[in-house]
GROMACS .gro file of C-alpha atoms in nm:
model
  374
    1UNK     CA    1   3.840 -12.101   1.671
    2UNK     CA    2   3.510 -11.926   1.576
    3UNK     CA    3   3.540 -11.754   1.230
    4UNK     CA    4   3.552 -11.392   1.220
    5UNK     CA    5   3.339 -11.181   0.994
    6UNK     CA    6   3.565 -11.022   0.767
    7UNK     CA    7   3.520 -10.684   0.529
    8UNK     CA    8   3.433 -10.825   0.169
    9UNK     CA    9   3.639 -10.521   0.030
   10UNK     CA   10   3.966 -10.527   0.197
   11UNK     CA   11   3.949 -10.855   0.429
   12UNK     CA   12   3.959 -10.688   0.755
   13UNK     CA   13   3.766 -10.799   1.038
   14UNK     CA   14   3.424 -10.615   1.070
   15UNK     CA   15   3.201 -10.670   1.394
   16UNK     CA   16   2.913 -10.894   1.337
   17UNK     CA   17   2.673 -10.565   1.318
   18UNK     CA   18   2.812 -10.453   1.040
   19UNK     CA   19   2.904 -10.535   0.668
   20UNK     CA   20   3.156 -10.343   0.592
   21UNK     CA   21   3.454 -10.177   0.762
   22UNK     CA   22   3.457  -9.829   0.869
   23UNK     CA   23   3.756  -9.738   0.586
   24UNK     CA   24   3.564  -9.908   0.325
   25UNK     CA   25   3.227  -9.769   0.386
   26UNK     CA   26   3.361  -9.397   0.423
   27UNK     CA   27   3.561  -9.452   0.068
   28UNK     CA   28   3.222  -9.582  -0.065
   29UNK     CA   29   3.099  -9.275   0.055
   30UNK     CA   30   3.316  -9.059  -0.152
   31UNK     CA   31   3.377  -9.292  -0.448
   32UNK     CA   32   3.228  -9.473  -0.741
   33UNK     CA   33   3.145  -9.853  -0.616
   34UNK     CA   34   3.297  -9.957  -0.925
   35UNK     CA   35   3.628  -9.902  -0.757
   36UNK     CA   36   3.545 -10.193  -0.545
   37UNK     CA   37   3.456 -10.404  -0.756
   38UNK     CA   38   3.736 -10.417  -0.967
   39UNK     CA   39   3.967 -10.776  -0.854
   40UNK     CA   40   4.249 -10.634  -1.010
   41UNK     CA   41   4.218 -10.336  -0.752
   42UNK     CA   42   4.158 -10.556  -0.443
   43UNK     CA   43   4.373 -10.771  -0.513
   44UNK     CA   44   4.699 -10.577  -0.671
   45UNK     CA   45   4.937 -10.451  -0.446
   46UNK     CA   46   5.029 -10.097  -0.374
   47UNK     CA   47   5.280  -9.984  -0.584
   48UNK     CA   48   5.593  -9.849  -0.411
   49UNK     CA   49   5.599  -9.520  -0.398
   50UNK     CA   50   5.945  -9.311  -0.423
   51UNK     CA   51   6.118  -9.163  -0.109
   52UNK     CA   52   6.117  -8.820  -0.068
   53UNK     CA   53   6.456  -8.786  -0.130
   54UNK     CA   54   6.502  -8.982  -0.440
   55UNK     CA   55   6.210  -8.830  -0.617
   56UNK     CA   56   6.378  -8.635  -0.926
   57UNK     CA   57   6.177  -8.304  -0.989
   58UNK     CA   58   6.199  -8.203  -1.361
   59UNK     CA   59   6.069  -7.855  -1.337
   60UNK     CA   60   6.331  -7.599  -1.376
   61UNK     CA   61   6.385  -7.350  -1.155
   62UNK     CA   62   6.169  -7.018  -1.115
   63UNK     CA   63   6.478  -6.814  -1.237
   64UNK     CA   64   6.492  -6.979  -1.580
   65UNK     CA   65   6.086  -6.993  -1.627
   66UNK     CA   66   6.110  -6.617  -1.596
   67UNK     CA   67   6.438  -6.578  -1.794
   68UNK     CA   68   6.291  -6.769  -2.054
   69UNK     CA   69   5.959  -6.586  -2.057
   70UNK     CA   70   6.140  -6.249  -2.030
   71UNK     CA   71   6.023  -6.180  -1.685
   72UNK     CA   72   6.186  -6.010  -1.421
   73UNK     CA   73   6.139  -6.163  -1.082
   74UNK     CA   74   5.885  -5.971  -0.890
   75UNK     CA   75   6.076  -5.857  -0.543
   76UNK     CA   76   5.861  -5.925  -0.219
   77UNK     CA   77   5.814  -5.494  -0.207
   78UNK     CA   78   5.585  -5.524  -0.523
   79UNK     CA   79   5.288  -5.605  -0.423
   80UNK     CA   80   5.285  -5.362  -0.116
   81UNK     CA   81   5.400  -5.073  -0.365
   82UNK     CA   82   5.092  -5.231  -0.602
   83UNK     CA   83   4.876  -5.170  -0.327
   84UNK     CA   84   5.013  -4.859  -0.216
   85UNK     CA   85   4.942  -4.719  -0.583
   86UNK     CA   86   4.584  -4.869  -0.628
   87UNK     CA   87   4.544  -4.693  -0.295
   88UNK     CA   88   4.685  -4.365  -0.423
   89UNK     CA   89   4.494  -4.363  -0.745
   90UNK     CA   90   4.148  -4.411  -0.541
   91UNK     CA   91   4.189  -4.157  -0.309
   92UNK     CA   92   4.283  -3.937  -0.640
   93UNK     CA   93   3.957  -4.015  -0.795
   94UNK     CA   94   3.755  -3.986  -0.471
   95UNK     CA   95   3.974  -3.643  -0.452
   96UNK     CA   96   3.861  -3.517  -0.777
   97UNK     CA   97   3.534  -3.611  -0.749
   98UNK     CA   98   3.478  -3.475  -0.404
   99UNK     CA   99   3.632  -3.143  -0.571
  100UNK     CA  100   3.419  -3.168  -0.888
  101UNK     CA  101   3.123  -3.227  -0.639
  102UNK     CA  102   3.240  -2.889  -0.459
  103UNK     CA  103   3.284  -2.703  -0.726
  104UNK     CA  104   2.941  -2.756  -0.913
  105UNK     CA  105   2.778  -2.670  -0.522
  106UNK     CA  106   2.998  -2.345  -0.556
  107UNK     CA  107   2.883  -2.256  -0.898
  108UNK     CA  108   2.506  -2.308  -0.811
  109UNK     CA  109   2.552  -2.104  -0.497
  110UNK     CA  110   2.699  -1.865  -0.667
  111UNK     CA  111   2.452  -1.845  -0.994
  112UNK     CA  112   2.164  -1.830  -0.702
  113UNK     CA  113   2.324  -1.551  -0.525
  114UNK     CA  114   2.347  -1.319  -0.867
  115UNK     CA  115   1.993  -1.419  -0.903
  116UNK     CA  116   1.857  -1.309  -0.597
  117UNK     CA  117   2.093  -1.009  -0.568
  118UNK     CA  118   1.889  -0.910  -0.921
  119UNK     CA  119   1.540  -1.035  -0.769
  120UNK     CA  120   1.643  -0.797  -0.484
  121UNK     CA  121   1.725  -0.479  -0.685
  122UNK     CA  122   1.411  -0.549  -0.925
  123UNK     CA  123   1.213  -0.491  -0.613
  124UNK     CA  124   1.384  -0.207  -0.500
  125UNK     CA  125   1.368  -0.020  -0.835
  126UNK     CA  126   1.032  -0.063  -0.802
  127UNK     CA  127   0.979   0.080  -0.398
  128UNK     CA  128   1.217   0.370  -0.527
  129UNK     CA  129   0.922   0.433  -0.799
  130UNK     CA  130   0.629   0.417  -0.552
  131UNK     CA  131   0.861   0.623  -0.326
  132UNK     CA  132   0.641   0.593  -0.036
  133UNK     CA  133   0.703   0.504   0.337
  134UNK     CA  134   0.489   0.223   0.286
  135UNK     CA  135   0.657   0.068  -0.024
  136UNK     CA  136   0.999   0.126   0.129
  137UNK     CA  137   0.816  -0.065   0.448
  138UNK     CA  138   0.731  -0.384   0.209
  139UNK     CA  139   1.123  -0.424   0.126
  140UNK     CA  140   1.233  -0.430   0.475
  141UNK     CA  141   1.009  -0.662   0.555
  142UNK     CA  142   1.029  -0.907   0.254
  143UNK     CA  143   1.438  -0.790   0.310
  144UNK     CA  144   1.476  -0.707   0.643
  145UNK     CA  145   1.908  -0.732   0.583
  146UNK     CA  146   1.909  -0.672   0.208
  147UNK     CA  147   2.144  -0.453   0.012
  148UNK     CA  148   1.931  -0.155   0.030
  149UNK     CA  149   1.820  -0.199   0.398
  150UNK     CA  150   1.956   0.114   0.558
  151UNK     CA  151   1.885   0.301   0.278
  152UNK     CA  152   1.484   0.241   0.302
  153UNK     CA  153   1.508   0.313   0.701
  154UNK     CA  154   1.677   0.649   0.577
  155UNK     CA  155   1.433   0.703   0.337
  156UNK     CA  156   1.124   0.611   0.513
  157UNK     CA  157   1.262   0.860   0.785
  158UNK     CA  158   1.301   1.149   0.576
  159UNK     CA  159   0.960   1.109   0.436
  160UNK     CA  160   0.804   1.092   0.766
  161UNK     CA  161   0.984   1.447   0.866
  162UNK     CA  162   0.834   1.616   0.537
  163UNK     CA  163   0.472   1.429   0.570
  164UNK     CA  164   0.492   1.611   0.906
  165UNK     CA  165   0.630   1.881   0.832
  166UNK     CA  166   0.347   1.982   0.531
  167UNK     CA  167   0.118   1.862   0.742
  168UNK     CA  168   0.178   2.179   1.046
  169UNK     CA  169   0.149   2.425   0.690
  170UNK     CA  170  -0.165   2.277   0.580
  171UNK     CA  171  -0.332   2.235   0.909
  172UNK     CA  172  -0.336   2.668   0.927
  173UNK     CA  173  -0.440   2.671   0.603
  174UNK     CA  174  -0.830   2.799   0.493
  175UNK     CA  175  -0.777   2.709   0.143
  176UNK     CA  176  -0.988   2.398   0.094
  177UNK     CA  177  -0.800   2.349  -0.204
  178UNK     CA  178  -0.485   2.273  -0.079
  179UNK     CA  179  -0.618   2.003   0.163
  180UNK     CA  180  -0.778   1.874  -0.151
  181UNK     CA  181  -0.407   1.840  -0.288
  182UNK     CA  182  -0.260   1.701  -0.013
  183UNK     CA  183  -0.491   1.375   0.004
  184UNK     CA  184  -0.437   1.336  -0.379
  185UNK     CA  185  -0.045   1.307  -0.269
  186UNK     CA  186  -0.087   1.118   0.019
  187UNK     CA  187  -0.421   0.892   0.034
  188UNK     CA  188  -0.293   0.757   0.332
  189UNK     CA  189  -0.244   0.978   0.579
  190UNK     CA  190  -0.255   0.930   0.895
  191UNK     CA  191  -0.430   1.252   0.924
  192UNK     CA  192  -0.708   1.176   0.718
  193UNK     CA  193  -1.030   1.228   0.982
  194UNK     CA  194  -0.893   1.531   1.088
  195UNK     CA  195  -0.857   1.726   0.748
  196UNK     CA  196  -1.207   1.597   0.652
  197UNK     CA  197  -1.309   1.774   0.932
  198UNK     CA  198  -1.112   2.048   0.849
  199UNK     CA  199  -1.265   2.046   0.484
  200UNK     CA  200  -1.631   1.999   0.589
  201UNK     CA  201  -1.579   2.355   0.829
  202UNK     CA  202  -1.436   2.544   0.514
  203UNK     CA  203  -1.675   2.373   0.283
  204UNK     CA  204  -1.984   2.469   0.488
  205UNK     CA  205  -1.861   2.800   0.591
  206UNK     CA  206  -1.807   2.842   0.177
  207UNK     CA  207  -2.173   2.747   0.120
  208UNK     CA  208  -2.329   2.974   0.344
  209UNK     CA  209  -2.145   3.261   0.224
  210UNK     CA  210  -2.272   3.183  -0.124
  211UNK     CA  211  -2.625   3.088  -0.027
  212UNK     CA  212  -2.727   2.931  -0.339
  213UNK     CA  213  -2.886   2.585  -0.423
  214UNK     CA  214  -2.601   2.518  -0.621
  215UNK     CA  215  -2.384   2.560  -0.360
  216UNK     CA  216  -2.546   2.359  -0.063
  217UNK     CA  217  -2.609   2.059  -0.370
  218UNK     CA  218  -2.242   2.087  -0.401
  219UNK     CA  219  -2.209   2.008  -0.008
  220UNK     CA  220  -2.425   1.749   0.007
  221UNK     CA  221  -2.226   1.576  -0.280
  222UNK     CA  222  -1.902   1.623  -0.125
  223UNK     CA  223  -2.025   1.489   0.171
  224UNK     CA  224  -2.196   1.160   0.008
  225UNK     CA  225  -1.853   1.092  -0.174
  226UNK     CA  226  -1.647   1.091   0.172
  227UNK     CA  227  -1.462   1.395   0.087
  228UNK     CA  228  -1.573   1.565   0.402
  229UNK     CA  229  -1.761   1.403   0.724
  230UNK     CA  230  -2.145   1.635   0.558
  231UNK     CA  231  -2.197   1.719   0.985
  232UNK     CA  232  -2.445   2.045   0.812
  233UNK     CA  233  -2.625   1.771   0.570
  234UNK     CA  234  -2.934   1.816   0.692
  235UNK     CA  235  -2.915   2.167   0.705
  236UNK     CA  236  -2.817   2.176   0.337
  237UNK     CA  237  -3.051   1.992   0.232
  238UNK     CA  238  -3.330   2.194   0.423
  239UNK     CA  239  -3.187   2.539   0.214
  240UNK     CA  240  -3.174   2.339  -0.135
  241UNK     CA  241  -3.561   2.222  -0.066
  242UNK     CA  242  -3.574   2.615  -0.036
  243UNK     CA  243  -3.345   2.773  -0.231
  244UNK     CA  244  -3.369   2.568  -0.538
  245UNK     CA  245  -3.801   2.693  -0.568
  246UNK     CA  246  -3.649   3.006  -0.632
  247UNK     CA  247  -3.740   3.187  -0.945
  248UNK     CA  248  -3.584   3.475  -1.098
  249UNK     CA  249  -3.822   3.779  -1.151
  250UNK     CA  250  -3.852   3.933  -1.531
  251UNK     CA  251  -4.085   4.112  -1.701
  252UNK     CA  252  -4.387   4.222  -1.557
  253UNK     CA  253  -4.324   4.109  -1.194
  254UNK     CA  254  -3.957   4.311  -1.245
  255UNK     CA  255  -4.129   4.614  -1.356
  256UNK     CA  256  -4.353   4.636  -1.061
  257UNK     CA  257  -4.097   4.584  -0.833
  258UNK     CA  258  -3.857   4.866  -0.947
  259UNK     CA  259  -4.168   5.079  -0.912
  260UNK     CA  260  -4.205   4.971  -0.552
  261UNK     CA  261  -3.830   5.035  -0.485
  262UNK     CA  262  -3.801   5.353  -0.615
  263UNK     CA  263  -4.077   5.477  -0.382
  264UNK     CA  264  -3.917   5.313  -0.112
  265UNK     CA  265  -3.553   5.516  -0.188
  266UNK     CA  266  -3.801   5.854  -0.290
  267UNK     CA  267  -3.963   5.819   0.102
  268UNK     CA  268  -3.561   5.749   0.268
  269UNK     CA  269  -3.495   6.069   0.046
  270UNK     CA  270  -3.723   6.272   0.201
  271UNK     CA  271  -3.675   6.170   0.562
  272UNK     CA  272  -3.986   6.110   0.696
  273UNK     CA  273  -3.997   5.936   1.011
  274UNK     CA  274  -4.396   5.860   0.979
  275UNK     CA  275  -4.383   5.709   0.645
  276UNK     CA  276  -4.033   5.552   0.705
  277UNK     CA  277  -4.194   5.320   0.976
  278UNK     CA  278  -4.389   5.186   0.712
  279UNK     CA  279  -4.125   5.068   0.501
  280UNK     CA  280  -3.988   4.850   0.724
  281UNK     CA  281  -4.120   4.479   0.907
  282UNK     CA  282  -4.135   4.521   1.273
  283UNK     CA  283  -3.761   4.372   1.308
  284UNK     CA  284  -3.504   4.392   1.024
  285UNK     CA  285  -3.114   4.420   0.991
  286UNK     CA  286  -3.017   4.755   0.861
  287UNK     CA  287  -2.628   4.765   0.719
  288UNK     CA  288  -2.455   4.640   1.058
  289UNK     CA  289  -2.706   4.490   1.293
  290UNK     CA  290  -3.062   4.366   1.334
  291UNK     CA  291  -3.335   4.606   1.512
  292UNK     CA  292  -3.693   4.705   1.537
  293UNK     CA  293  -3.792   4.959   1.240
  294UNK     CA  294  -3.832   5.258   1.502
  295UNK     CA  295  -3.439   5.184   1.604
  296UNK     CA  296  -3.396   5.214   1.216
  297UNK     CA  297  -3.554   5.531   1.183
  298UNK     CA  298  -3.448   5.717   1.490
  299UNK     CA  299  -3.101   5.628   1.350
  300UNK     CA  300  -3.119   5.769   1.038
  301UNK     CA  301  -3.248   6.077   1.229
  302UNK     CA  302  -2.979   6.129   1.431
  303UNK     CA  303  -2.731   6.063   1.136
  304UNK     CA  304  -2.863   6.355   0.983
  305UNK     CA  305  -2.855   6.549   1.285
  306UNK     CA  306  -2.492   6.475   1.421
  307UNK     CA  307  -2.334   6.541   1.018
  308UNK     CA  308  -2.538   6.815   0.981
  309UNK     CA  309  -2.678   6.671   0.672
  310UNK     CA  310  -2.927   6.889   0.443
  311UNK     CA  311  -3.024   6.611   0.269
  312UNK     CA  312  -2.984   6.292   0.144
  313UNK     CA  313  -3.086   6.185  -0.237
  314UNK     CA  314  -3.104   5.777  -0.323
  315UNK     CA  315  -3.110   5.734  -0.719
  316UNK     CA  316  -3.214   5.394  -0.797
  317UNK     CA  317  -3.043   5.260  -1.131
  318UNK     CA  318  -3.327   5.032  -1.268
  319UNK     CA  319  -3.050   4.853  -1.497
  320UNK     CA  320  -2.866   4.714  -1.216
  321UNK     CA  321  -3.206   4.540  -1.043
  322UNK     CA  322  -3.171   4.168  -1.033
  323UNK     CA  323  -3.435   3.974  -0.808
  324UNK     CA  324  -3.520   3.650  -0.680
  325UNK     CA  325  -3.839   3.514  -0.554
  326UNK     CA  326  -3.869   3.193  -0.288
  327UNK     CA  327  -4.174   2.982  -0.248
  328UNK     CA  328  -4.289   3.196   0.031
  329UNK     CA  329  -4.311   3.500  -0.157
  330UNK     CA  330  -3.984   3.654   0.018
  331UNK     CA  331  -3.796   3.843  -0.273
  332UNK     CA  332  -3.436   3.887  -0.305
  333UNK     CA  333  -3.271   4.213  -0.458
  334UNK     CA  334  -2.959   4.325  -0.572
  335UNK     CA  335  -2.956   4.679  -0.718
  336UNK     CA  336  -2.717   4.973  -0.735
  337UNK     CA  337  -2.826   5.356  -0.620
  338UNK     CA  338  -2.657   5.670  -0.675
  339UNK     CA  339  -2.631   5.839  -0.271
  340UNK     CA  340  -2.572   6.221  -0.235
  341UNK     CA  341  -2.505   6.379   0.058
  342UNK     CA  342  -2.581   6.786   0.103
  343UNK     CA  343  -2.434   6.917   0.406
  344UNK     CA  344  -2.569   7.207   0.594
  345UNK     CA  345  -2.249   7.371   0.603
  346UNK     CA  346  -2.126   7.584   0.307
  347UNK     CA  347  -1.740   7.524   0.334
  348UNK     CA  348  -1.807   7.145   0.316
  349UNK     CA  349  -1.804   6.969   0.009
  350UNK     CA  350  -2.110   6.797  -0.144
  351UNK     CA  351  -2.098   6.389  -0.132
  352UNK     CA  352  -2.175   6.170  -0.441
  353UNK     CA  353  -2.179   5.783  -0.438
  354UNK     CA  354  -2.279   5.461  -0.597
  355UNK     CA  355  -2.373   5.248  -0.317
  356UNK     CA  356  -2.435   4.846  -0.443
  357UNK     CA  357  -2.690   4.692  -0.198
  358UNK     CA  358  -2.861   4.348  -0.104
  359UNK     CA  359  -3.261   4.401  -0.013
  360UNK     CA  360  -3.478   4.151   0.122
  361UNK     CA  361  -3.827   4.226   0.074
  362UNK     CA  362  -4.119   4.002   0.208
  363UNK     CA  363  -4.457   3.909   0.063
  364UNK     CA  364  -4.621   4.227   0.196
  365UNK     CA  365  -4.379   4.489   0.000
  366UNK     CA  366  -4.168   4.543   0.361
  367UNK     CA  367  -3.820   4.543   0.401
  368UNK     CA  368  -3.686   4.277   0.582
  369UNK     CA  369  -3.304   4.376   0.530
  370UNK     CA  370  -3.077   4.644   0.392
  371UNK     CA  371  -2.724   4.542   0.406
  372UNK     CA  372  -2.424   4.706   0.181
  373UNK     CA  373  -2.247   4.482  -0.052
  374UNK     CA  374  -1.885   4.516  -0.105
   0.00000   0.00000   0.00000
């Protein structure tokens, strides 16, 4: 018989590949070779070990470990109520915190609402000052469902219906005044271009009725500042130019002009058509309308004729003489003259008169215009 390769560990037969047996190599694997090595080891026996049923176990029961440790048995329901109450106590604290969470939210919600409910009624306070459509306008839109919504609409309505309603007054007004007013209370009208037109007709019509360079100066500045559209600009400034070379006649020049009116009111006196017609510029407005000079004097004629006037005396008060001169030598007189009438009839009464008058008097001496001032 061949011999048989045999484990050097444990003496069991190993295949001639191989050196050790399978058992022995995978418990040198997980143990110290020293194990091996020992004789002792390889060569003791096994020890018997006890049967299950004679093995004596020493430990004492589980009821006298916890008697003798004073503790009570736990019952198989403890750990589930353990759990249960670990459970419970999370859910509490996720509870409260989920409420805490809430409740801060709430607060800050809240402390924001107050403080835009006082933003909001700091801004309102403020339209109500202005009190204009326009302000009331800006809350809507910055507010368009705020506290005090309807109550801008209302307003904003009611100020439209008086805007409109002042506005029919002033429109039939004449008193430039008044218009001036109005804009200073509402600089935004949507009226504006008309009552500048409005303004520049009463201003102009104004000016010409006072026919002074003062007065078409104070046109022309109205007009350059915007208050009125200045349509007769040109025109004013043509009769400043004029008006403003005027000089006002005193001493010597006054003097010889009251000598040349009082001849002129001596030959009306005496009614003589022939010297009348030299008194007078081929055309010029007497009292009511403009014609020639031989209209003029057949008209006083027949005056005398058809109220049986006697005669007529013209008094010139020198005093009352106050006289401008232009750059073209046309002079302009203002001048009170006592006017009495004797009638040709006995039973009528005598007339007496101060008549205050407006002369115009060109460069030759002739009258260009009589006209009676009221």
């Amino acid at each position: 018989m061949s011999d048989i390769k045999q484990c050097p560990f444990c003496g069991k037969p190993v295949r001639e590949d191989e050196n050790v047996c399978e058992e022995c190599k995978d418990h040198m694997d997980h143990q110290y070779t020293t194990d091996f090595l020992d004789d002792d080891r390889i060569n003791k026996p096994l020890p018997d070990l006890p049967v299950e049923s004679d093995k004596v176990d020493s430990t004492p029961p589980i009821e006298e470990r916890l008697e003798e440790n004073n503790i009570a048995e736990p019952s198989p329901e403890e750990p589930k109520r353990r759990s249960k109450m670990s459970k419970g106590i999370i859910f509490l604290i996720l509870g409260s915190a989920i409420l805490v969470v809430i409740g801060v939210v709430g607060a800050l919600d809240i402390a924001r609402s107050r403080n835009s409910e006082a933003t909001q009624e700091a801004y309102w306070m403020k339209c109500v000052e202005e009190n204009t459509p326009l302000s009331y306008s800006k809350y809507l839109v910055r507010y368009p469902e705020g506290n005090f919504a309807d109550e801008a609409e209302k307003r904003i309505r009611a100020s439209r219906e008086e805007e409109i309603q002042a506005w029919e007054k002033l429109r039939k007004s004449s008193d430039i005044n008044a218009f001036y007013a109005y804009l200073s209370e509402n600089p935004k009208t949507p009226h504006l271009d008309q009552i500048h037109l409005i303004m520049d007709s009463l201003s102009w019509n104004t000016t010409l009725k006072d026919n002074t360079a003062d007065a078409y100066k104070a046109y022309m500045e109205n007009a350059s500042l915007g208050n009125i559209t200045g349509a007769h600009v040109n025109e004013a400034k043509e009769k400043y130019d004029y008006l403003s070379q005027i000089v006002v006649l005193s001493g010597a020049s006054l003097e010889s002009l009251i000598l040349d009116l009082k001849d002129f009111f001596k030959k009306m006196s005496e009614n003589k058509p022939k010297d009348l017609l030299k008194e007078f510029t081929p055309k010029a407005f007497y009292y009511t309308a403009e014609m020639s000079s031989t209209d003029i004097v057949a008209s006083i004629s027949k005056k005398y004729t058809e109220d049986k006037i006697k005669k007529i005396t013209y008094t010139l008060k020198p005093e009352s003489v106050f006289a401008k001169q232009d750059n073209k030598g046309i002079v302009f007189v203002d001048l009170s003259v006592e006017k009495e009438i004797v009638y040709n009839v006995r039973k009528k009464k005598n007339d007496k008169l101060t008549q205050n008058l407006a002369l115009k008097i060109n460069g030759d001496k002739l009258v260009q215009s009589v006209k009676l001032k009221k």
